Amino acid sequence: MSQTSIAAIAKIIQEVLNHQEPIDASSDAQSVSGWDSLNHMMIIAAVEKHFEINFSLDEVMALENVGQMAELVDQKLA
Amino acid sequence: MAFNSLPFLFFFLLVFTGYWTLKSNRQRNVLLVLASYFFYGWWDWRFLGLIFISTLTDYCCGLFMHQQQSQRVKKRALWVSIGINIGLLITFKYLNFFIDSANDLMLSLGFSSQVNSLNILLPIGISFYTFQTLSYTLDLYRKTLKEPSRDFLAFSAYVCFFPQLVAGPIEKAQHLLPQFRQKKSFDRNLALEGFNQMCWGFLKKLVIADNAGILCNQLFEQGSEQNPFALLLAGVFFAFQMYGDIAGYTDIAIGLGKLFGFRLTQNFNFPLFAKNMTDFWNRWHISLSKWFYEYLYFPTIFRLRAWGKWGVHAAIWITFVLSGFWHGAHWNAVFWGSLYAAYLSLEFLLFPWRSKWSKKAPKLMTYGGMLITVILNLNNWILFRSESIASYFKHLTGIFSNPKPWSYPISLDDSVIVVLLASFFILEAYQFFRQKNWYQQQSSPWIAALLIVCIFVFGAFENPNQFIYFQF
């Protein structure tokens, strides 16, 4: 996974959740405040829009943290 | 056969002894399937056919789906499973509701001809085992479960395992099914932990839920003309009844599982102390909430993600209206689910404001959030207990506008129950704030003995109640 994707995703999450908490590859819904089931899809949609890609339902359901999301983004962009 | 009945005690002793006497895993699974069918058939033997249909359907659909290469054929097999399981639910749980609602609509439109309701009994726990078997086929289709079960005996045991058959936890195949294939040896510590948890469960059911039920029934029977404090207390007692009932059932189920060497999913995590409504649904009947999240909310919100915030609201409403309908085939339940949808929609709308204040005043937001969540839940529990939506509104109006002065409505004799409920609440608060898991940390024969004494001294044996969640 590239550090550029992680940094871009971290910025998107901070914008959607309206805070500046540090976010890295291991960050997930449990460790980031405000990242709950109501906001989760807002983050996914914002990531898709930013990178101009589309995820499938199975791909999104399998994601466990920011690192995995960045890896998936890199795969889609490759 | 209810857990809080004498026949169950004899049934359990017999099955427990037989299970650990048998040596082979296959023999043990045969015993568990036969025992579970006997347990379920005790209510009405005719219901057994429904479990068998559900088991056979998903076993065959799972195997068939795995053999197919074409995604289209796999999808057809999935729809067969959904059709049969939901078909059973609709026929046995919702058909009369649809007929009655259609009759009411026709009457209001001026048509006098009516369709007769059917004489159908609601099979206990049908919503639970149909959801469990459906999750197996859905997970196979989505490949989150890699292999179907080829062992029909183990699969049958997974569907009908008597500790969690009628009210959950709803177990995923990935978690429970492999446990029927493992050879187990008796683990004294696990069994003691299970026995302690069962004792806690019986305490929650017989001492908390059934006693709270006595006071709750007294107050609800007196109607909405009582003073506001009595009306408010009626809701509080029902909250204790509801929580003690289902959390007690779950503890008994998980404890029973441990006595047979199985680990079932945690289903409650101090829901009375949730700091918002999203948090509440992560703590209350967790396996059911996860089911709705995974198979309904998430796919819906994913498909609607292009709608932005409107997509979130739509997914919340679809999920909670259907979840309400799952809880009962009546308009109260639908309205109950809609209220939760409204709370969650509002919570989502207020997210920027909540986020800002959580940084400025975190403690105020946490404890304030807990209080608001309890009040909103209390409102929903009053609705759930009311006979109709109209009587719920009367009850609510009584709390806010009845001019009678506030007075304590409970007799001195019954105040013992109030003390018991308050003690239980303090104990729950202590465990929540100290992050203690008493079943594991305090498992000893002495604690179990003390709990049994408490159950016999304070239990409401003269007024035994069926578990509330059985009706779902």
XYZ file of C-alpha atoms in Angstrom:
550
model
C 0.000 0.000 0.000
C 1.301 3.462 -0.801
C 1.794 6.195 1.791
C 0.162 8.658 -0.640
C -3.101 6.654 -0.614
C -3.022 6.357 3.176
C -2.464 10.103 3.566
C -5.270 10.915 1.102
C -7.696 8.503 2.809
C -6.753 9.880 6.239
C -7.559 13.397 5.030
C -10.928 12.269 3.633
C -11.837 10.545 6.914
C -10.887 13.653 8.897
C -13.040 15.805 6.615
C -16.089 13.502 6.818
C -15.768 13.084 10.590
C -14.975 16.735 11.088
C -11.884 16.311 13.290
C -8.083 16.248 13.086
C -7.334 13.020 14.990
C -4.197 11.283 13.672
C -5.078 8.420 11.296
C -2.659 5.769 10.041
C -2.787 2.376 8.298
C -3.928 0.544 11.446
C -6.786 2.974 12.216
C -10.264 1.461 12.118
C -13.850 2.165 13.165
C -13.077 1.145 16.770
C -10.098 3.451 17.184
C -11.328 6.590 15.386
C -13.999 8.602 17.161
C -17.194 9.188 15.196
C -16.477 6.408 12.682
C -19.670 4.438 13.159
C -22.155 2.588 10.963
C -23.918 5.878 10.134
C -20.778 7.599 8.798
C -19.007 4.582 7.328
C -20.611 4.768 3.891
C -20.049 8.536 3.700
C -16.324 7.759 3.993
C -16.506 5.001 1.363
C -18.403 7.238 -1.081
C -15.918 10.106 -0.525
C -12.937 7.772 -1.160
C -14.572 6.452 -4.355
C -15.212 10.006 -5.564
C -11.708 11.237 -4.728
C -9.899 8.398 -6.534
C -12.610 8.039 -9.238
C -12.998 4.323 -8.611
C -15.849 1.970 -7.673
C -15.792 -0.639 -4.934
C -17.983 -3.744 -4.880
C -20.124 -4.637 -1.873
C -17.960 -7.664 -1.012
C -14.794 -5.563 -1.173
C -16.210 -2.946 1.170
C -17.539 -5.561 3.614
C -14.119 -7.185 3.840
C -12.283 -3.945 4.751
C -11.003 -3.865 8.319
C -8.777 -0.770 8.505
C -7.350 2.188 6.607
C -4.353 0.143 5.408
C -6.608 -2.411 3.706
C -8.624 0.396 2.137
C -5.421 1.972 0.754
C -4.321 -1.406 -0.595
C -7.645 -1.821 -2.385
C -7.410 1.706 -3.796
C -3.884 0.969 -5.104
C -5.126 -2.257 -6.732
C -7.955 -0.378 -8.453
C -5.613 2.352 -9.689
C -2.918 -0.037 -10.929
C -40.010 -26.421 26.911
C -39.091 -23.231 28.759
C -35.798 -22.975 30.660
C -37.683 -21.874 33.786
C -39.760 -25.068 34.046
C -39.345 -28.294 36.025
C -39.469 -30.575 32.934
C -36.466 -28.659 31.581
C -34.437 -29.494 34.694
C -34.990 -33.248 34.169
C -34.425 -32.868 30.418
C -31.137 -31.042 30.983
C -29.803 -33.540 33.552
C -30.565 -36.429 31.226
C -29.038 -34.829 28.113
C -25.983 -33.516 29.994
C -25.225 -36.952 31.486
C -25.821 -38.704 28.173
C -23.698 -36.208 26.228
C -20.583 -36.631 28.363
C -21.083 -40.410 28.676
C -21.053 -40.888 24.896
C -17.586 -41.116 23.413
C -17.856 -40.385 19.693
C -18.629 -36.951 18.274
C -21.204 -38.450 15.929
C -23.142 -40.047 18.786
C -23.061 -36.761 20.684
C -24.406 -34.843 17.684
C -27.177 -37.443 17.251
C -28.094 -36.926 20.913
C -28.058 -33.110 20.538
C -30.303 -33.199 17.456
C -32.785 -35.624 19.069
C -32.754 -33.644 22.332
C -33.217 -30.331 20.499
C -36.168 -31.698 18.482
C -37.702 -33.051 21.698
C -37.112 -29.651 23.399
C -38.823 -27.782 20.547
C -41.560 -30.370 20.014
C -42.554 -30.050 23.687
C -44.426 -26.843 22.748
C -46.125 -28.402 19.733
C -44.744 -31.380 17.767
C -46.208 -29.982 14.531
C -43.603 -27.172 14.578
C -40.827 -29.733 14.086
C -41.606 -29.962 10.388
C -40.757 -26.264 9.985
C -37.262 -26.627 11.451
C -36.695 -29.691 9.300
C -37.805 -27.843 6.134
C -35.534 -24.903 6.976
C -32.586 -27.237 7.710
C -33.027 -29.326 4.566
C -33.497 -26.261 2.346
C -30.298 -24.538 3.388
C -28.247 -27.735 3.523
C -29.231 -28.575 -0.078
C -28.984 -24.960 -1.344
C -25.514 -24.651 0.218
C -24.217 -27.831 -1.438
C -25.835 -27.016 -4.779
C -24.478 -23.460 -4.771
C -20.956 -24.701 -4.080
C -21.042 -27.135 -7.029
C -22.141 -24.473 -9.522
C -19.792 -22.285 -11.527
C -22.399 -19.890 -12.893
C -23.144 -16.904 -10.664
C -26.674 -16.779 -12.091
C -27.444 -20.343 -10.990
C -25.949 -19.634 -7.562
C -28.200 -16.620 -7.247
C -31.232 -18.770 -8.106
C -30.308 -21.213 -5.339
C -29.976 -18.290 -2.929
C -33.443 -17.064 -3.893
C -34.868 -20.552 -3.290
C -33.462 -20.427 0.251
C -34.712 -16.853 0.836
C -38.103 -17.742 -0.665
C -38.638 -20.812 1.501
C -37.379 -19.282 4.767
C -39.129 -15.940 4.347
C -42.150 -17.832 2.972
C -42.355 -19.827 6.216
C -42.060 -16.600 8.225
C -44.737 -14.817 6.195
C -47.144 -17.756 6.311
C -46.837 -18.504 10.004
C -46.133 -15.055 11.421
C -47.512 -12.394 9.112
C -50.343 -13.864 7.017
C -53.087 -13.087 9.540
C -51.690 -9.580 10.024
C -51.887 -8.962 6.258
C -55.434 -10.389 6.108
C -56.614 -8.284 9.075
C -54.952 -5.124 7.704
C -56.522 -5.713 4.269
C -59.931 -6.238 5.923
C -59.551 -2.974 7.889
C -58.587 -1.126 4.722
C -61.534 -2.570 2.771
C -63.903 -1.651 5.614
C -62.601 1.921 5.707
C -63.149 2.143 1.934
C -66.753 1.065 2.385
C -66.520 -2.601 1.311
C -68.287 -4.985 3.676
C -66.954 -8.319 2.395
C -64.221 -9.712 4.656
C -61.615 -12.450 4.268
C -61.528 -14.808 7.250
C -58.325 -14.982 9.293
C -56.588 -18.365 9.241
C -56.261 -20.544 12.298
C -52.445 -20.516 12.429
C -50.368 -20.821 15.596
C -47.157 -18.791 15.708
C -44.282 -21.285 15.983
C -42.028 -20.233 18.846
C -38.667 -18.779 17.816
C -39.341 -19.110 14.053
C -37.782 -15.691 13.390
C -34.535 -16.784 15.021
C -33.814 -20.096 13.345
C -34.939 -18.922 9.905
C -32.538 -15.954 10.216
C -29.733 -18.261 11.331
C -30.132 -20.688 8.427
C -30.514 -17.774 5.994
C -27.216 -16.305 7.195
C -25.532 -19.636 6.310
C -26.700 -19.531 2.682
C -26.102 -15.775 2.326
C -22.526 -16.174 3.624
C -21.886 -19.039 1.202
C -23.170 -16.916 -1.663
C -20.979 -13.989 -0.621
C -18.050 -16.369 -0.014
C -17.513 -15.153 3.551
C -18.165 -18.826 4.334
C -15.813 -20.812 2.112
C -17.175 -24.371 2.319
C -20.708 -25.717 2.741
C -21.387 -28.355 5.368
C -21.388 -31.853 3.921
C -22.254 -33.387 7.288
C -26.068 -33.221 7.519
C -25.993 -34.253 11.173
C -23.632 -31.445 12.217
C -25.624 -28.970 10.104
C -28.904 -30.085 11.719
C -27.331 -29.671 15.156
C -26.182 -26.164 14.154
C -29.736 -25.178 13.147
C -31.600 -26.690 16.093
C -29.071 -26.496 18.992
C -31.556 -26.195 21.878
C -29.774 -23.619 24.091
C -30.071 -20.869 21.445
C -32.848 -22.224 19.220
C -35.803 -20.067 20.240
C -34.335 -16.668 21.167
C -30.708 -16.545 20.006
C -27.899 -15.612 20.023
C -28.225 -15.970 16.237
C -25.016 -17.811 15.415
C -23.038 -17.571 12.196
C -22.013 -20.902 10.696
C -18.341 -19.816 10.689
C -18.458 -19.650 14.484
C -20.781 -22.428 15.635
C -20.703 -25.116 12.937
C -17.010 -26.079 13.378
C -17.678 -26.618 17.098
C -19.962 -29.565 16.244
C -17.074 -31.169 14.380
C -14.550 -30.780 17.187
C -14.115 -33.627 19.639
C -14.611 -32.177 23.091
C -13.469 -33.335 26.469
C -15.153 -32.144 29.625
C -13.593 -28.865 30.812
C -14.356 -28.357 34.495
C -13.525 -24.632 34.475
C -15.626 -23.934 31.392
C -18.512 -25.920 32.879
C -18.279 -23.999 36.157
C -18.199 -20.710 34.242
C -21.257 -21.878 32.296
C -23.100 -22.946 35.445
C -22.397 -19.561 37.065
C -23.620 -17.758 33.961
C -26.788 -19.873 33.972
C -27.382 -18.937 37.605
C -27.009 -15.241 36.709
C -29.440 -15.805 33.854
C -32.039 -17.428 36.119
C -31.569 -14.589 38.606
C -32.186 -12.005 35.864
C -35.270 -13.894 34.664
C -36.906 -15.094 37.896
C -35.875 -12.346 40.313
C -35.622 -9.276 38.081
C -37.817 -9.798 34.992
C -40.698 -11.740 36.560
C -40.866 -9.530 39.683
C -40.677 -6.356 37.575
C -43.428 -7.922 35.438
C -45.729 -8.151 38.479
C -45.429 -4.407 39.191
C -45.521 -3.517 35.501
C -48.772 -5.476 34.980
C -50.364 -3.900 38.072
C -49.627 -0.381 36.812
C -50.494 -0.959 33.155
C -53.809 -2.603 34.161
C -54.831 0.545 36.049
C -54.727 2.496 32.775
C -53.632 6.003 31.938
C -55.720 7.733 34.647
C -53.023 7.246 37.294
C -50.689 9.958 38.508
C -47.713 10.785 36.218
C -45.144 9.114 38.489
C -47.058 5.806 38.395
C -47.216 5.976 34.590
C -43.505 6.679 34.388
C -42.712 3.823 36.787
C -44.832 1.448 34.677
C -42.405 2.080 31.809
C -39.360 1.703 34.062
C -40.634 -1.658 35.368
C -41.233 -2.869 31.829
C -37.673 -1.846 30.929
C -36.392 -4.060 33.767
C -38.734 -6.864 32.717
C -37.648 -6.710 29.094
C -33.923 -6.481 29.816
C -33.943 -9.106 32.594
C -35.970 -11.419 30.387
C -33.859 -11.392 27.243
C -30.468 -10.863 28.902
C -31.396 -13.629 31.369
C -32.388 -15.960 28.542
C -29.107 -15.221 26.760
C -27.036 -15.926 29.881
C -28.826 -19.248 30.358
C -28.287 -20.105 26.677
C -24.577 -19.217 26.693
C -24.091 -20.937 30.061
C -25.818 -24.092 28.794
C -23.598 -23.994 25.717
C -20.491 -23.912 27.935
C -21.743 -26.917 29.924
C -21.753 -28.844 26.644
C -18.342 -27.426 25.663
C -19.657 -24.797 23.191
C -18.892 -21.090 23.083
C -21.814 -18.970 21.896
C -21.632 -15.296 20.908
C -21.902 -12.531 23.488
C -25.314 -10.974 22.972
C -25.578 -8.119 25.497
C -22.963 -5.617 26.585
C -24.523 -3.317 29.203
C -27.076 -1.694 26.853
C -28.575 0.391 29.671
C -25.369 2.471 29.637
C -25.179 3.162 25.899
C -24.052 6.732 25.172
C -26.150 7.121 22.039
C -28.637 5.146 19.965
C -26.006 3.730 17.583
C -24.075 2.548 20.644
C -27.286 1.035 22.096
C -27.802 -1.143 19.026
C -24.183 -2.296 19.282
C -24.953 -3.492 22.821
C -28.555 -4.814 22.711
C -29.191 -8.279 21.225
C -25.897 -7.918 19.371
C -26.293 -10.991 17.151
C -29.682 -9.780 15.877
C -28.415 -6.214 15.337
C -25.425 -7.602 13.423
C -27.756 -9.706 11.275
C -29.769 -6.654 10.264
C -26.579 -4.613 9.803
C -24.837 -7.171 7.644
C -27.678 -8.468 5.470
C -30.002 -5.460 5.228
C -28.537 -2.119 6.343
C -25.103 -2.456 4.744
C -26.218 -3.717 1.301
C -28.950 -1.030 1.250
C -26.678 1.853 2.216
C -24.047 0.605 -0.245
C -26.524 0.689 -3.128
C -27.751 4.124 -2.075
C -24.327 5.667 -1.423
C -24.646 7.941 -4.448
C -27.536 9.651 -2.647
C -25.136 10.961 0.007
C -26.788 11.748 3.351
C -30.226 10.872 1.984
C -28.952 7.353 1.328
C -27.993 6.990 4.992
C -31.441 8.155 6.121
C -33.172 5.818 3.656
C -31.102 2.822 4.800
C -31.819 3.613 8.475
C -35.579 3.806 7.851
C -35.766 0.655 5.723
C -33.742 -1.324 8.288
C -35.571 -0.182 11.392
C -39.104 -0.342 9.994
C -38.410 -3.942 8.911
C -36.669 -4.680 12.212
C -39.778 -3.414 14.012
C -41.922 -5.671 11.844
C -39.621 -8.584 12.695
C -40.369 -7.948 16.380
C -44.091 -8.446 15.902
C -46.831 -8.704 13.313
C -48.718 -5.623 14.507
C -48.670 -1.852 13.927
C -47.196 -1.156 17.389
C -44.020 -2.953 16.321
C -43.832 -1.078 13.018
C -44.282 2.243 14.831
C -41.693 1.116 17.421
C -39.157 0.481 14.662
C -40.024 3.808 12.983
C -39.311 5.663 16.219
C -35.845 4.093 16.388
C -35.303 5.100 12.761
C -36.269 8.672 13.660
C -33.818 8.724 16.625
C -30.976 7.414 14.462
C -31.743 9.801 11.612
C -31.669 12.667 14.094
C -28.421 11.362 15.582
C -26.885 11.321 12.101
C -28.183 14.842 11.335
C -26.730 16.160 14.581
C -23.348 14.506 14.041
C -21.386 17.763 13.346
C -22.874 19.359 16.475
C -22.237 16.240 18.615
C -18.706 15.968 17.301
C -17.978 19.611 18.181
C -19.368 19.315 21.707
C -17.690 15.949 22.345
C -14.376 17.813 22.101
C -15.499 20.752 24.236
C -17.325 18.835 26.977
C -16.659 15.083 26.637
C -18.050 14.058 30.045
C -21.228 16.083 29.622
C -21.768 14.534 26.188
C -21.144 11.001 27.476
C -23.386 11.146 30.553
C -25.937 13.434 28.879
C -26.009 11.003 25.961
C -26.579 8.078 28.329
C -29.522 9.868 29.943
C -31.122 10.829 26.634
C -30.669 7.286 25.299
C -32.356 5.807 28.386
C -35.272 8.264 28.093
C -35.788 7.508 24.394
C -35.618 3.762 25.060
C -38.108 4.163 27.889
C -40.477 5.833 25.454
C -40.112 2.878 23.067
C -40.558 0.316 25.820
C -43.814 1.990 26.880
C -44.988 1.731 23.273
C -43.905 -1.909 23.080
C -45.862 -2.763 26.245
C -48.984 -0.788 25.270
C -51.913 -2.675 23.775
C -52.268 -0.233 20.885
C -50.718 2.927 19.507
C -53.698 4.864 20.882
C -53.143 3.558 24.432
C -49.426 4.421 24.125
C -50.316 8.036 23.321
C -52.779 8.091 26.250
C -50.030 6.777 28.530
C -47.589 9.415 27.271
C -50.138 12.219 27.541
C -50.857 11.080 31.111
C -47.172 11.416 32.059
C -46.938 14.971 30.769
C -50.380 16.436 31.360
C -52.196 14.486 34.069
C -52.893 17.085 36.805
C -52.842 14.495 39.638
C -50.017 15.077 42.132
C -47.049 12.706 41.928
C -47.302 9.879 44.462
C -45.523 6.573 45.012
C -47.898 3.867 43.717
C -46.279 0.707 45.145
C -47.407 -0.972 48.386
C -44.894 -1.478 51.202
C -44.826 -5.265 50.599
C -44.061 -4.842 46.904
C -41.385 -2.243 47.642
C -39.018 -5.190 48.239
C -39.137 -5.661 44.467
C -38.211 -2.007 43.926
C -35.166 -2.501 46.211
C -34.202 -5.635 44.233
C -34.444 -3.794 40.917
C -32.429 -0.852 42.234
C -29.741 -3.252 43.575
C -29.592 -4.977 40.187
C -29.166 -1.637 38.432
C -26.330 -0.639 40.810
C -24.641 -4.001 40.194
C -24.888 -3.515 36.417
C -23.487 0.036 36.743
C -20.603 -1.252 38.889
C -19.716 -3.909 36.323
C -19.999 -1.452 33.425
C -17.854 1.300 34.930
C -15.280 -1.140 36.335
C -15.220 -3.132 33.074
C -15.686 -6.442 34.879
C -16.918 -9.691 33.423
C -18.288 -11.476 36.449
C -18.969 -14.779 34.754
C -15.287 -15.356 34.220
C -13.789 -13.492 37.160
C -16.202 -14.640 39.847
C -16.827 -18.258 38.801
C -16.885 -20.342 41.928
C -19.271 -22.867 43.438
C -19.852 -20.443 46.327
C -21.044 -17.643 44.059
C -23.319 -20.122 42.273
C -24.691 -21.315 45.637
C -25.339 -17.720 46.723
C -27.124 -16.962 43.448
C -29.301 -20.082 43.831
C -30.276 -19.010 47.374
C -31.159 -15.518 46.060
C -33.252 -17.078 43.277
C -35.199 -19.275 45.735
C -35.719 -16.460 48.249
C -36.644 -13.654 45.829
C -37.759 -15.454 42.633
C -41.336 -14.880 41.417
C -42.221 -18.579 41.258
C -45.937 -18.040 41.834
C -46.096 -15.898 38.732
C -43.986 -17.663 36.082
C -43.843 -15.856 32.755
C -42.975 -17.104 29.295
C -39.835 -15.459 27.907
C -40.902 -12.342 25.972
C -38.617 -12.901 22.984
C -40.177 -16.351 22.289
C -43.099 -14.604 20.579
C -40.757 -13.227 17.897
